[in-house]
GROMACS .gro file of C-alpha atoms in nm:
model
  104
    1MET     CA    1  -1.738   6.016 -10.067
    2SER     CA    2  -1.645   6.107  -9.709
    3GLN     CA    3  -1.345   6.330  -9.651
    4GLN     CA    4  -1.187   6.137  -9.361
    5THR     CA    5  -0.813   6.096  -9.328
    6PRO     CA    6  -0.682   5.743  -9.284
    7ALA     CA    7  -0.472   5.854  -8.985
    8THR     CA    8  -0.785   5.925  -8.779
    9ASP     CA    9  -1.041   5.685  -8.925
   10SER     CA   10  -0.929   5.356  -9.072
   11ASN     CA   11  -1.275   5.232  -9.165
   12VAL     CA   12  -1.363   5.225  -9.532
   13SER     CA   13  -1.727   5.171  -9.616
   14ARG     CA   14  -1.887   4.960  -9.885
   15GLN     CA   15  -2.031   5.280 -10.032
   16GLU     CA   16  -1.684   5.436 -10.065
   17ILE     CA   17  -1.557   5.127 -10.246
   18LEU     CA   18  -1.856   5.130 -10.480
   19GLU     CA   19  -1.807   5.503 -10.553
   20VAL     CA   20  -1.438   5.456 -10.633
   21ALA     CA   21  -1.518   5.150 -10.846
   22ASN     CA   22  -1.775   5.354 -11.036
   23LEU     CA   23  -1.526   5.636 -11.095
   24ALA     CA   24  -1.272   5.381 -11.218
   25ARG     CA   25  -1.539   5.217 -11.435
   26LEU     CA   26  -1.494   4.884 -11.254
   27GLY     CA   27  -1.778   4.641 -11.200
   28VAL     CA   28  -1.772   4.556 -10.829
   29ASP     CA   29  -2.067   4.384 -10.665
   30GLU     CA   30  -2.173   4.458 -10.305
   31ASP     CA   31  -2.022   4.139 -10.157
   32THR     CA   32  -1.687   4.213 -10.319
   33ALA     CA   33  -1.712   4.577 -10.207
   34ASP     CA   34  -1.765   4.458  -9.848
   35SER     CA   35  -1.459   4.235  -9.874
   36TYR     CA   36  -1.247   4.515 -10.024
   37ALA     CA   37  -1.365   4.761  -9.758
   38ASN     CA   38  -1.274   4.516  -9.482
   39ASP     CA   39  -0.929   4.443  -9.630
   40ILE     CA   40  -0.847   4.809  -9.692
   41SER     CA   41  -0.964   4.903  -9.342
   42LYS     CA   42  -0.726   4.644  -9.196
   43VAL     CA   43  -0.435   4.781  -9.399
   44LEU     CA   44  -0.514   5.140  -9.296
   45THR     CA   45  -0.538   5.036  -8.930
   46LEU     CA   46  -0.196   4.872  -8.957
   47MET     CA   47  -0.052   5.183  -9.124
   48HIS     CA   48  -0.200   5.399  -8.847
   49THR     CA   49  -0.034   5.173  -8.588
   50LEU     CA   50   0.300   5.190  -8.769
   51ALA     CA   51   0.278   5.568  -8.798
   52GLY     CA   52   0.255   5.589  -8.419
   53VAL     CA   53   0.582   5.402  -8.360
   54ASP     CA   54   0.864   5.623  -8.229
   55THR     CA   55   1.163   5.577  -8.461
   56THR     CA   56   1.361   5.878  -8.337
   57ASP     CA   57   1.674   5.690  -8.228
   58LEU     CA   58   1.669   5.426  -8.501
   59THR     CA   59   1.900   5.431  -8.798
   60PRO     CA   60   1.776   5.306  -9.134
   61LEU     CA   61   1.895   4.967  -9.250
   62ALA     CA   62   2.053   4.909  -9.585
   63ASN     CA   63   2.035   4.534  -9.530
   64ILE     CA   64   1.782   4.361  -9.308
   65HIS     CA   65   2.055   4.131  -9.177
   66GLU     CA   66   2.286   4.424  -9.095
   67ALA     CA   67   2.570   4.227  -9.242
   68CYS     CA   68   2.749   4.204  -9.570
   69GLN     CA   69   2.739   3.885  -9.764
   70ASP     CA   70   3.084   3.743  -9.816
   71LEU     CA   71   3.124   3.695 -10.187
   72ARG     CA   72   3.374   3.464 -10.347
   73ALA     CA   73   3.616   3.602 -10.598
   74ASP     CA   74   3.489   3.595 -10.955
   75VAL     CA   75   3.763   3.371 -11.090
   76ALA     CA   76   3.727   3.129 -11.378
   77LYS     CA   77   3.787   2.767 -11.281
   78HIS     CA   78   3.944   2.535 -11.531
   79ASP     CA   79   3.853   2.215 -11.347
   80ILE     CA   80   3.505   2.191 -11.504
   81ASN     CA   81   3.452   1.867 -11.695
   82ARG     CA   82   3.247   1.980 -11.995
   83GLU     CA   83   3.194   1.631 -12.135
   84ARG     CA   84   3.061   1.498 -11.803
   85ASN     CA   85   2.826   1.796 -11.759
   86GLN     CA   86   2.696   1.778 -12.114
   87SER     CA   87   2.641   1.404 -12.093
   88VAL     CA   88   2.337   1.468 -11.871
   89ALA     CA   89   2.203   1.765 -12.069
   90PRO     CA   90   1.887   1.707 -12.273
   91ALA     CA   91   2.043   1.846 -12.593
   92VAL     CA   92   2.391   1.962 -12.692
   93GLU     CA   93   2.553   2.046 -13.021
   94GLN     CA   94   2.917   2.133 -13.091
   95GLY     CA   95   2.989   2.181 -12.720
   96LEU     CA   96   2.690   2.411 -12.661
   97TYR     CA   97   2.372   2.349 -12.464
   98LEU     CA   98   2.060   2.365 -12.678
   99VAL     CA   99   1.752   2.520 -12.522
  100PRO     CA  100   1.398   2.570 -12.659
  101GLN     CA  101   1.342   2.894 -12.847
  102VAL     CA  102   1.143   3.136 -12.631
  103ILE     CA  103   1.135   3.442 -12.858
  104GLU     CA  104   0.973   3.418 -13.199
   0.00000   0.00000   0.00000
């Protein structure tokens, strides 16, 4: 396999994909290897482009919206009408909602 760094050469060959697939004991045909090589080359090209962006004066974001979500107080409300809500439920018993068993 060639010893090229992704920062300087973003092209991955079909042969490199086939070699890695062989090492990983994966059955990859040549058409699939071509597709993988093309996709990985695109990702590496994008990463090379991103690596060249000057982020010197940028501060990291903790939230992509740069804002805090206003949360309501976690207070129990006593105005819930249990009978009305349970009247539309598929199955209830003794004031509880019945759901299908998901764990055996």
